Structure formats: structure tokens, C-alpha cells
Amino acid sequence: MDVERSILGQPWRWRATAAEDLAPTDLVTQLLLARGCPPEALDDHRAPSIRAFMPDPSIFRDMDTAAERVADAIERSEKIAVFGDYDVDGATSSALLVLLLRQLGVEARVYIPDRMTEGYGPTVAAMTRLAQEGASLIVTVDCGAQAFDALAAAHEAPVDVIVVDHHQCSSELPLAHAVVNPNRLDEGEGAAHGHLAAVGVAFLLGAALLRVLRGRGFFRGREEPRLLDLLDLVALGTVADVAQLRGLNRAFVAQGLKVMAGRRNIGLAALIEASRLTRAPTATDLGFALGPRINAGGRVGQADLGVRLLTTTDPAEARAIAAELDRLNEERRAIEAAVQAEAETMSAAGRSMTVVAGRGWHPGVIGIVAGRLKEKLAQPAIVIAIDEHGVGKGSGRSITGVDLGQAIHAAKEAGLIVAGGGHAMAAGLTIAADKIQAFADFLEELLRDRIAAAVADRALLIDSVHAPGGVTPDLVNALEVGGPYGAGWPSPRVAIGRVRAVRVDVVGNGHVRAIVAGDDGRSLKAMAFRAADTPLGAALLGAASHRRLWLAGRAKVDDWAQRPAAELHIDDAAWAD
């Protein structure tokens, strides 16, 4: 196999191992080394455990201060409010704290802002309202790092605020009792954990809180909560927020999936059922089945549906909310398709990144559309929905090697946007409609060289090569041992060839389905999703005549059939003759 330029215009390369002088003796070792696992840590990475990767929570700035303050509030029976974001990370972070506090004898007030009327993060009005309701401690999760005015208002109320976040910070921090965020610019040892999702930071706060309460003798005569039982929430929020599955995050997901398989959380069990999953969920299911349904509440429905689902103790209520989220997810898909179709027609040729804006676009789907554009155009994309007042709400997605969150901060400092923030791969912003073109030009100038370097360095990385007959359920199971896979710990990609297309057709919503066979006559089903109108789809549909191909993609098990069979989900193809 020698591919210098594929149908999608990229070379194929072997995924390099971390130690070229170490010859892997088995497939799993090969997969781990190729993803950057140090040879001396192979055993820990084969079965990632919390014990192996969990840091001392005290290494994070303000963590002990935050834990002591929450412990004080519990012992004094203060009214605690949890203020969360409306996405999956925010919902799971909020639910984790609510469930933990409930086990500690406190029923926290939950506040999830409405995406359409309140926007992202704490506002002066929300902080004032919670103070008037009697809250003396507010914990913000997955937000708050940039909420200067809102937290100043809370301080005046006066209410103590603890910020639990993971988004990029400015050099100046908001006025708060504690700011726990591994991405603080003054973070020390904790900065090594900057890849954590907010729910991971919330879990660490939970560990620190239990340690403080244990030291105070709080659990004499009462049962201590099992924090590990909440790892299903941590796994879901981590994967759905596309956090890098390295180190502690990988352990969170590996162990969280085990907890989720037991269906301890009534709401998650109902959501799994509504998602029509009949087996134990996988990391892929978290990102593509469960996460989008919880997100649908914040995008096109009621913002607090996700938290209500994840914290309910009533199975009937759980089933009702899960069914509503499933319905909202279908509604979200239809809205998304309409916005995407319009956005694609506006993408400008000759630009290194895409910035598009439209009036009347639903702000709840712009992040998904930005992700779709990024994948289709292989460049960073920002999609902006302009409201009737001329205010644009934007969401962006980036490519590896281009820090979009940092660029948004630069645009804010340049006075081009009203507000904004995020992290390397995703960001959000608020902008006046008349500044959008200047904003787009600013980012183009700022990021052009970085994007060019990232694109030039792009290659499709291959882990193994097989004949069609070698792609079996046993191979898929062997590959999965190196998981869980996700951002930063990519799913194995296999190449098969040389093959000829026996039958090719278009199915569903623009998916290309192919039956391919090797020289030995063994055949395999392959799918290229949403590829019908792409060069990849055109090549597959045209290959049914005579030309042979190499195919590269992910080996999966098709468990819809009576007998499980392997299939290939195609990422790219190359002509073999």
C-alpha cells in the first residue's frame, strides 16, 4: 500500500509509535504506543483505572478553598445553588454536584440559563435572582471563567461564588470565592490536566469535598457517598464535550462506561432505552446517541431537561423526559439540515477558514453546523446566527493545530466582538452584525499561516492493513481493547485492498453503501456516510465498473443483522490501478 494522494487529496501514512525501537508483540501494544503511550506505562493504559491516573485534587489552585467552603455550607445547612451551562458537559456537571449534595443532605437549587433569552453563562439578573431566593453559595459549572459583571453583582449581593470551569481564562480572574480551572493562566501542576471537561473538574471537587468532610468527622454515624458511582455522568460529559481521551479522561470514560452498563442512574437508563440501544453503551454511543439527545433540550427545547433527567428519582418522569428529548432531537436535526444547506452556499472560496452568518438561523444548531462545515471543508468554521436586533451569536469548531479559543480572545481584545471564549477546538462569541466582515478578515489574517501549516501536515493515519476477509468481528473486538477511543486517542483506522466494487448505491440521507470484494472473492460491506455529493462518493459510485480501490476507515460490527458481521465505515479511498 503506497498512497501519496487519495481521492480526498491526502497521503496515507502509518501511525508512528512512540518508541520506534520497541517492536510491538501484539495489536493492542501497537495501538497504545502509536497513540503516545510511554512504554513503561503500557500496563496502566491497557485497562485505565481511576487509581492509576487520579491526581491529588489539592494540586489545583483554589480547590481546597472551594472544598472547604462547600463543606461549611453543608454543615451550616446553607442554601446552595448550582448554575450550569445548557450543553451536555454543563448538564452532567450540574447533575453530579446535585446528586452528591443530595447524598450529603442538601437539595441544591439548579439554574440552567435559556440559550435563546439569556445566553451562555452567569448574568447579573440570574445572580441577583438566586441571591433574592436566599442562596448564600453559588457553584457555577462549565461556565463563569469570563463572567466578570455577573460575579461582581453576586459579590455585592453578597453571595459567595465558586467557579468550576475548564474554558480558557484571561490574565484577570472574575471576583469569586474560588476559581477552580486547570486552564487558569497562573495554574501550576494542575495545568497538566487542562484537557479535562468541566464534569471532570467537578468530580475532582467532589473528591476534595469528601476528603474535607471525612477529616471533620462528618461521616461518623452516616454512610459516605460513593463518588465512583457518578462516573457514568463524567464519562458522558467528557465524550460529549469532545475532551481529549488521554490520561485521567480515558480512565473516566473506561470506568464510567462500566457504571453506565449497570444502569444505576434512572434518567440515563431511560435515555438509553429512548435511544434504542439494546446493549451496553460504548464511547461512540455517548457522542452520537446519548449526548445529542441531552443537548437537544438546551438547543431547541427547555434548557434544564438534561439536568432534570439525570437527577430524577422517578422512573415515570425519567421516561417522559427521555421521550421528549428524543422528539426534540429529531426536531433539532430538521432545523440543523436547513441551516447547513444555507450555510454551505455562503462558504467563500479562497479563504483558509469559513465564517458565515445568517438572519433567522436557530442559535441552538450553529455549533453542530460549524462542526459539519469543518469536516466537509477541512478548515476551521464559525457559524453566526443574527437576531432581529442585529446581534449575532456565533459558534466555531477548529482543526487540530489551530487554537480557536485563543483566536477568539484576540478578537475580543481587538474590540471586534462583544463577548467570547472557549478552548482550542471549540469557541462561542457574541458580535454586532456590522462587525462580522471585519471579524472574519481579522481571523483570516491571524490564522492563515497556522491553518496552512496544519492542512499541509494533514495525513490519513493507518494502523493496520487487511484483505476484505480479514475484517471480522474478532478483529473489531481486538481493536476495541485499545479503547476507549475519542478525541486525542483516535479510533483505529484500517486499510483494505485491493478491492473491486461489486455493488454500490445511495441509501438513507446521502450515504453511499458498497459491497466490495478482494482477489480471493471474499466480500465486505462498506459505508461512506453523507458522502453521496462528495468526491469520495462519486469515486465509489463510479468504481462499480472496473477500477480497483484501496479503502481506509473504521472497522465496526453491524449488530442489526441476525448474526453480527463486520463492516467498514469509509474515511477515504484511493485508486489501486
XYZ file of C-alpha atoms in Angstrom:
577
model
C 0.000 0.000 0.000
C 1.525 3.296 -1.139
C -0.853 6.239 -1.228
C 0.579 9.710 -1.775
C -2.661 11.360 -2.847
C -6.031 9.847 -2.120
C -9.404 10.708 -3.586
C -9.774 13.302 -0.817
C -6.328 14.696 -1.645
C -4.282 13.443 1.276
C -1.415 10.977 1.729
C -1.805 7.861 3.834
C 0.831 7.171 6.456
C 1.456 4.563 9.099
C 0.659 5.881 12.547
C 4.062 6.264 14.199
C 4.759 4.542 17.510
C 6.167 6.380 20.494
C 9.200 4.082 20.562
C 10.377 3.008 17.139
C 12.969 0.667 18.663
C 10.280 -1.265 20.538
C 8.749 -3.897 18.292
C 5.133 -4.411 19.420
C 4.388 -8.062 20.018
C 0.615 -7.709 19.854
C -2.002 -5.470 18.263
C -3.024 -3.714 21.491
C 0.569 -2.756 22.318
C 0.933 -1.385 18.792
C -2.243 0.686 19.177
C -1.227 2.090 22.574
C 2.300 3.024 21.525
C 1.021 4.664 18.347
C -1.205 6.926 20.459
C 1.664 8.194 22.557
C 1.566 5.804 25.484
C 5.042 5.612 27.096
C 6.389 2.028 27.016
C 6.721 1.988 30.805
C 3.017 2.896 31.205
C 1.556 0.194 28.942
C 0.011 -1.758 31.801
C -1.828 1.305 33.159
C -3.141 2.192 29.686
C -4.345 -1.319 28.811
C -7.035 -1.059 31.470
C -7.115 2.599 32.585
C -8.225 2.931 36.197
C -9.058 5.962 38.310
C -6.438 4.917 40.868
C -3.661 4.952 38.253
C -4.464 8.408 36.827
C -6.235 10.372 39.579
C -4.213 13.370 40.809
C -4.415 14.834 44.278
C -7.205 17.436 43.877
C -5.174 19.837 46.023
C -2.721 20.454 43.177
C -5.318 22.723 41.539
C -5.418 26.346 42.574
C -8.374 27.230 44.815
C -9.508 23.584 45.026
C -9.020 23.334 48.806
C -10.625 26.744 49.308
C -13.638 25.626 47.255
C -13.979 22.303 49.078
C -13.782 23.954 52.496
C -16.458 26.497 51.523
C -18.871 23.848 50.231
C -18.267 21.780 53.375
C -19.081 24.829 55.508
C -22.312 25.349 53.576
C -23.318 21.725 54.101
C -22.638 21.787 57.826
C -24.469 25.119 58.254
C -27.439 23.986 56.130
C -26.949 26.948 53.792
C -28.912 27.224 50.578
C -26.644 26.173 47.689
C -27.364 26.889 44.033
C -25.693 25.151 41.093
C -25.521 27.266 37.928
C -24.717 25.199 34.849
C -24.307 25.522 31.117
C -27.049 24.175 28.833
C -24.889 21.631 26.982
C -24.072 18.041 27.969
C -20.952 18.978 29.917
C -22.943 21.552 31.846
C -25.840 19.164 32.448
C -23.632 16.322 33.668
C -21.515 18.661 35.820
C -24.652 20.103 37.421
C -26.201 16.665 37.918
C -23.035 15.279 39.513
C -22.963 18.043 42.127
C -26.716 17.876 42.738
C -26.639 14.107 43.282
C -23.568 14.289 45.526
C -25.021 17.128 47.613
C -28.304 15.221 47.875
C -26.452 12.290 49.410
C -24.857 14.753 51.832
C -28.254 16.040 52.956
C -28.545 19.169 50.776
C -31.082 19.669 47.973
C -29.374 22.214 45.756
C -31.230 24.697 43.586
C -30.315 24.222 39.914
C -30.272 27.093 37.438
C -29.700 26.440 33.734
C -29.984 29.584 31.579
C -32.136 29.618 28.481
C -29.950 29.682 25.379
C -32.333 31.978 23.463
C -33.250 34.556 26.112
C -30.268 34.535 28.497
C -27.351 33.194 26.508
C -24.261 31.475 27.836
C -23.034 31.743 31.393
C -23.962 33.694 34.514
C -25.713 37.040 34.118
C -26.287 39.858 36.578
C -30.024 39.114 36.520
C -29.528 35.402 37.256
C -27.081 36.029 40.119
C -29.398 38.636 41.610
C -32.362 36.268 41.363
C -30.528 33.443 43.121
C -29.421 35.819 45.871
C -33.005 37.023 46.353
C -34.130 33.405 46.627
C -31.772 33.003 49.577
C -28.761 31.272 48.080
C -25.608 32.069 50.032
C -23.340 29.921 47.866
C -23.472 29.535 44.077
C -21.336 26.994 42.256
C -21.024 27.656 38.519
C -20.102 24.645 36.398
C -18.824 24.682 32.805
C -19.066 28.474 32.831
C -18.060 31.507 34.851
C -14.405 31.970 33.876
C -15.288 35.152 31.943
C -18.380 36.292 33.895
C -16.866 39.434 35.413
C -20.008 41.578 35.715
C -22.248 38.760 36.948
C -19.838 37.615 39.624
C -19.244 41.186 40.749
C -23.015 41.521 41.207
C -23.070 38.295 43.227
C -20.297 39.612 45.440
C -22.314 42.767 46.105
C -25.439 40.730 46.958
C -23.469 39.331 48.921
C -23.214 35.711 47.735
C -20.105 33.539 47.589
C -19.431 32.064 44.141
C -17.236 29.086 43.311
C -16.349 28.776 39.631
C -15.783 25.232 38.341
C -14.777 25.576 34.709
C -12.336 24.420 32.034
C -12.589 27.169 29.431
C -9.655 29.440 28.713
C -9.153 32.252 31.198
C -7.932 35.814 30.913
C -4.981 37.022 32.960
C -7.537 38.665 35.236
C -9.983 36.366 37.019
C -13.575 37.247 37.957
C -14.344 38.186 41.561
C -15.145 34.850 43.194
C -14.547 32.950 46.405
C -12.674 30.339 44.353
C -11.933 29.704 40.679
C -11.142 26.052 40.032
C -9.993 25.724 36.447
C -6.968 23.782 35.141
C -6.726 26.349 32.332
C -6.085 29.313 34.615
C -3.048 31.165 33.311
C -1.494 31.005 36.794
C -2.215 27.299 37.244
C 0.768 25.268 38.365
C 0.890 21.484 38.468
C -2.819 21.295 37.654
C -2.202 22.743 34.171
C -1.213 19.243 33.061
C -4.913 18.418 33.314
C -6.122 21.231 31.069
C -7.800 18.662 28.809
C -10.430 17.858 31.451
C -14.057 18.623 30.710
C -15.910 20.617 33.355
C -17.544 17.435 34.640
C -14.078 16.042 35.314
C -13.186 19.142 37.319
C -16.496 18.797 39.200
C -15.608 15.177 40.024
C -12.275 16.316 41.460
C -14.089 18.936 43.538
C -16.347 16.142 44.789
C -13.301 14.124 45.831
C -11.799 17.119 47.612
C -15.123 17.839 49.360
C -15.487 14.283 50.648
C -11.926 14.392 51.966
C -12.629 17.613 53.864
C -15.859 16.245 55.340
C -14.104 12.991 56.246
C -11.431 14.977 58.080
C -14.114 16.877 60.001
C -15.752 13.665 61.171
C -18.882 14.344 59.137
C -19.350 10.655 58.291
C -19.320 9.332 61.839
C -22.635 7.516 62.068
C -23.583 8.123 58.430
C -22.674 6.481 55.144
C -20.164 8.199 52.896
C -21.308 8.622 49.273
C -19.585 6.506 46.616
C -18.262 9.121 44.254
C -17.259 6.430 41.762
C -20.957 5.644 41.233
C -21.229 9.018 39.445
C -18.608 8.164 36.827
C -21.327 7.449 34.255
C -22.062 11.193 34.249
C -18.359 12.013 33.988
C -17.951 9.682 31.012
C -20.945 11.161 29.193
C -19.909 14.787 29.708
C -16.285 14.100 28.803
C -17.063 12.399 25.496
C -19.897 14.749 24.523
C -17.644 17.783 25.099
C -15.016 16.220 22.816
C -12.404 16.362 25.574
C -9.151 14.584 24.790
C -9.283 10.977 25.955
C -5.830 10.931 27.457
C -4.729 10.015 30.957
C -7.428 10.707 33.519
C -10.130 11.361 30.904
C -9.579 7.929 29.401
C -9.902 6.368 32.841
C -13.067 8.393 33.479
C -14.649 7.047 30.302
C -13.449 3.452 30.678
C -14.753 3.184 34.228
C -17.809 5.352 33.590
C -18.980 3.014 30.840
C -18.875 0.153 33.344
C -21.063 2.136 35.742
C -23.428 3.059 32.901
C -23.795 -0.591 31.898
C -25.328 -1.197 35.339
C -27.967 1.495 34.602
C -27.834 2.854 38.147
C -28.911 6.321 37.052
C -32.654 6.170 36.376
C -32.566 9.015 33.870
C -29.646 7.608 31.907
C -31.334 4.202 31.803
C -34.441 5.829 30.312
C -32.329 7.746 27.794
C -30.534 4.564 26.725
C -33.923 2.955 26.153
C -35.198 6.003 24.215
C -32.056 5.841 22.065
C -32.989 2.266 21.157
C -29.729 0.830 22.437
C -30.163 -2.815 23.381
C -26.577 -3.379 24.558
C -24.225 -1.655 26.967
C -23.362 1.818 25.611
C -19.937 2.466 24.080
C -17.934 5.680 23.912
C -19.297 6.174 20.393
C -22.854 5.939 21.742
C -22.099 8.675 24.273
C -21.065 11.029 21.494
C -23.614 10.135 18.838
C -26.704 8.767 20.622
C -26.968 9.929 24.243
C -25.128 13.261 24.097
C -27.127 14.746 21.190
C -30.413 13.939 22.902
C -29.428 15.735 26.102
C -28.073 18.601 24.032
C -31.399 18.864 22.196
C -33.047 20.182 25.366
C -30.672 23.128 25.558
C -30.677 23.704 21.798
C -34.346 23.660 20.816
C -36.282 22.820 23.989
C -36.201 23.519 27.723
C -32.660 24.167 28.911
C -32.997 22.230 32.175
C -34.406 18.997 30.719
C -30.998 17.316 30.773
C -30.339 18.008 34.445
C -33.885 17.047 35.384
C -33.467 13.738 33.570
C -30.112 12.941 35.173
C -31.230 13.781 38.719
C -34.781 12.408 38.855
C -35.674 9.527 41.161
C -38.995 8.842 39.414
C -38.843 6.244 36.599
C -42.056 7.548 35.025
C -40.715 11.104 34.932
C -37.441 9.802 33.501
C -39.224 8.008 30.664
C -41.312 11.094 29.879
C -38.299 13.419 29.775
C -36.260 10.929 27.716
C -39.102 10.660 25.198
C -39.319 14.450 24.968
C -35.557 14.730 24.431
C -35.781 12.107 21.708
C -38.512 14.123 19.985
C -36.558 17.364 20.343
C -33.525 15.672 18.849
C -35.495 14.869 15.698
C -36.686 18.485 15.571
C -33.090 19.643 16.005
C -31.982 17.513 13.062
C -34.513 19.092 10.740
C -33.567 22.639 11.810
C -29.881 21.795 11.502
C -30.283 20.436 7.956
C -31.965 23.649 6.802
C -29.292 25.905 8.332
C -26.478 23.739 6.992
C -27.830 23.798 3.446
C -27.968 27.596 3.504
C -24.580 27.955 5.203
C -22.861 25.757 2.621
C -23.978 28.039 -0.202
C -22.357 31.001 1.585
C -18.913 29.440 2.124
C -16.373 31.637 0.339
C -13.730 30.087 -1.909
C -10.131 31.127 -1.403
C -10.377 31.620 2.357
C -8.400 29.487 4.794
C -11.321 29.403 7.235
C -15.081 29.693 6.971
C -17.128 32.414 8.676
C -20.796 32.509 7.646
C -23.766 34.372 9.107
C -27.486 34.322 8.542
C -30.581 36.031 9.870
C -33.198 33.768 11.361
C -30.847 30.841 11.906
C -31.563 28.958 15.105
C -28.722 29.587 17.586
C -29.237 26.108 19.000
C -27.802 24.327 15.962
C -25.000 26.611 14.818
C -22.351 24.664 16.728
C -23.335 21.426 15.028
C -23.400 23.121 11.622
C -19.950 24.593 12.284
C -18.705 21.096 13.012
C -20.215 19.773 9.791
C -18.613 22.576 7.756
C -15.273 21.964 9.420
C -15.383 18.288 8.450
C -16.574 18.925 4.909
C -14.177 21.793 4.127
C -11.237 20.591 6.270
C -10.807 24.062 7.799
C -11.973 25.926 10.924
C -15.557 27.134 10.674
C -17.654 29.699 12.548
C -21.415 29.943 12.079
C -23.243 33.050 13.313
C -26.989 33.430 13.862
C -28.148 37.073 13.676
C -31.270 38.034 15.613
C -33.830 40.745 14.924
C -31.769 43.285 16.887
C -28.675 42.795 14.734
C -26.820 40.804 17.378
C -25.004 37.673 16.238
C -24.452 34.569 18.333
C -21.619 32.507 16.890
C -20.173 29.063 17.439
C -16.939 27.746 15.986
C -15.126 24.447 15.535
C -11.444 24.108 14.718
C -8.969 21.632 13.266
C -6.016 20.059 15.052
C -3.174 22.536 15.351
C -5.293 25.716 15.278
C -6.327 27.144 18.667
C -9.678 28.778 18.001
C -10.351 29.759 21.618
C -7.138 31.772 21.713
C -8.084 33.488 18.437
C -11.491 34.446 19.837
C -9.787 36.026 22.851
C -7.573 38.009 20.475
C -10.648 39.225 18.578
C -12.242 40.284 21.860
C -9.148 42.242 22.866
C -9.209 43.897 19.422
C -12.754 45.100 20.089
C -14.309 43.091 17.262
C -16.672 41.005 19.389
C -18.831 41.783 22.398
C -18.001 38.589 24.272
C -16.466 35.231 23.580
C -14.360 32.360 24.802
C -13.768 28.660 24.535
C -10.918 26.237 24.071
C -8.646 25.064 21.265
C -11.206 23.083 19.293
C -14.442 24.980 20.009
C -15.494 28.513 20.888
C -18.518 30.775 21.147
C -18.986 34.503 20.681
C -21.392 37.434 20.577
C -20.898 40.027 17.845
C -22.646 43.012 16.265
C -23.779 42.198 12.736
C -21.864 45.127 11.242
C -18.584 43.779 12.672
C -18.825 40.285 11.148
C -16.833 41.009 7.986
C -14.069 42.755 9.933
C -14.047 39.855 12.379
C -13.740 37.333 9.539
C -10.879 39.321 7.967
C -9.116 39.572 11.344
C -9.249 35.794 11.881
C -8.163 35.131 8.306
C -5.084 37.295 8.781
C -4.349 35.904 12.247
C -4.771 32.218 11.459
C -3.930 31.852 7.748
C -0.379 30.595 8.234
C -1.319 28.305 11.136
C -4.155 26.774 9.144
C -1.924 26.300 6.096
C 0.670 24.517 8.240
C -1.973 22.317 9.850
C -3.507 21.396 6.487
C -0.090 20.721 4.910
C 0.726 18.393 7.769
C -2.535 16.508 7.278
C -2.315 12.819 6.506
C -4.639 9.869 6.991
C -3.019 7.654 9.619
C -3.333 3.877 9.210
C -2.976 1.299 11.991
C -3.261 -1.969 10.048
C -3.920 -3.391 6.574
C -6.221 -6.310 5.758
C -7.854 -8.190 2.933
C -11.669 -7.925 2.966
C -11.947 -11.367 4.543
C -9.717 -10.281 7.410
C -12.172 -7.651 8.633
C -14.179 -9.752 11.080
C -15.986 -9.269 14.390
C -12.943 -10.808 16.081
C -10.713 -8.105 14.570
C -13.127 -5.392 15.711
C -13.125 -6.807 19.248
C -9.315 -6.925 19.266
C -9.091 -3.297 18.146
C -11.556 -2.183 20.831
C -9.254 -3.431 23.593
C -7.074 -0.380 22.993
C -10.014 1.928 23.745
C -11.968 3.811 24.792
C -11.324 5.974 21.753
C -12.225 9.578 21.055
C -10.611 12.983 20.713
C -6.860 12.746 21.278
C -6.990 8.940 21.343
C -8.222 8.195 17.826
C -10.148 5.099 16.888
C -8.015 2.631 14.882
C -8.136 3.079 11.136
C -7.630 0.068 8.884
C -6.942 -0.085 5.171
C -8.316 -2.847 2.954
C -7.408 -3.653 -0.605
C -7.072 -4.140 -3.330
C -10.818 -4.394 -3.861
C -13.373 -4.024 -6.606
C -16.861 -2.698 -6.013
C -19.414 -5.442 -6.607
C -22.392 -3.202 -5.883
C -22.692 0.477 -4.929
C -25.812 2.509 -4.181
C -27.044 5.539 -2.262
C -29.115 4.884 0.850
C -30.706 6.996 3.570
C -29.711 10.634 3.787
C -26.962 10.675 1.161
C -24.988 7.681 2.438
C -23.057 5.532 -0.040
C -23.202 1.775 0.545
C -20.817 -0.600 -1.200
C -20.163 -4.307 -1.331
C -16.501 -4.808 -2.158
C -14.546 -7.981 -2.886
C -10.872 -8.878 -2.910
C -8.946 -11.068 -5.335
C -9.884 -14.139 -3.285
C -13.587 -13.414 -3.762
C -14.204 -12.614 -0.065
C -16.546 -9.644 0.249
C -17.244 -6.915 2.790
C -19.917 -4.288 3.310
C -18.641 -0.696 3.456
C -20.419 2.594 4.178
C -19.427 6.187 3.411
C -21.766 8.390 5.451
C -23.119 11.659 3.999
C -20.781 11.159 1.025
C -23.129 10.981 -1.979
C -22.334 14.515 -3.156
C -18.597 14.412 -2.332
C -15.577 13.315 -4.406
C -15.394 10.198 -2.249
C -18.991 9.280 -3.031
C -18.519 9.974 -6.738
C -15.454 7.722 -6.846
C -17.240 4.885 -5.087
C -20.272 5.153 -7.323
C -18.039 5.228 -10.389
C -15.914 2.307 -9.232
C -18.649 -0.236 -9.799
C -17.335 -0.722 -13.350
C -13.748 -1.953 -13.286
C -11.198 0.108 -11.323
C -9.769 -1.322 -8.114
C -9.516 0.617 -4.863
C -7.826 0.862 -1.524
C -10.303 1.792 1.217
C -9.476 3.237 4.636
C -11.821 3.584 7.568
C -13.075 2.165 10.841
C -13.931 -1.489 11.247
C -17.255 -1.856 13.045
C -19.685 -4.629 13.905
C -23.078 -4.445 12.241
C -25.278 -5.798 15.042
C -28.582 -5.131 13.284
C -28.357 -8.411 11.419
C -29.315 -11.768 12.923
C -25.650 -12.717 13.017
C -23.125 -9.948 13.812
C -20.942 -9.133 10.827
C -18.069 -6.722 10.347
C -18.257 -3.727 8.025
C -16.041 -0.783 7.137
C -17.036 2.842 7.728
C -15.069 4.579 4.978
C -12.992 7.697 5.671
C -11.156 7.829 2.348
C -10.298 5.813 -0.755
C -7.506 5.672 -3.292
C -7.211 4.181 -6.744
C -5.155 0.973 -6.759
C -4.638 0.877 -10.534
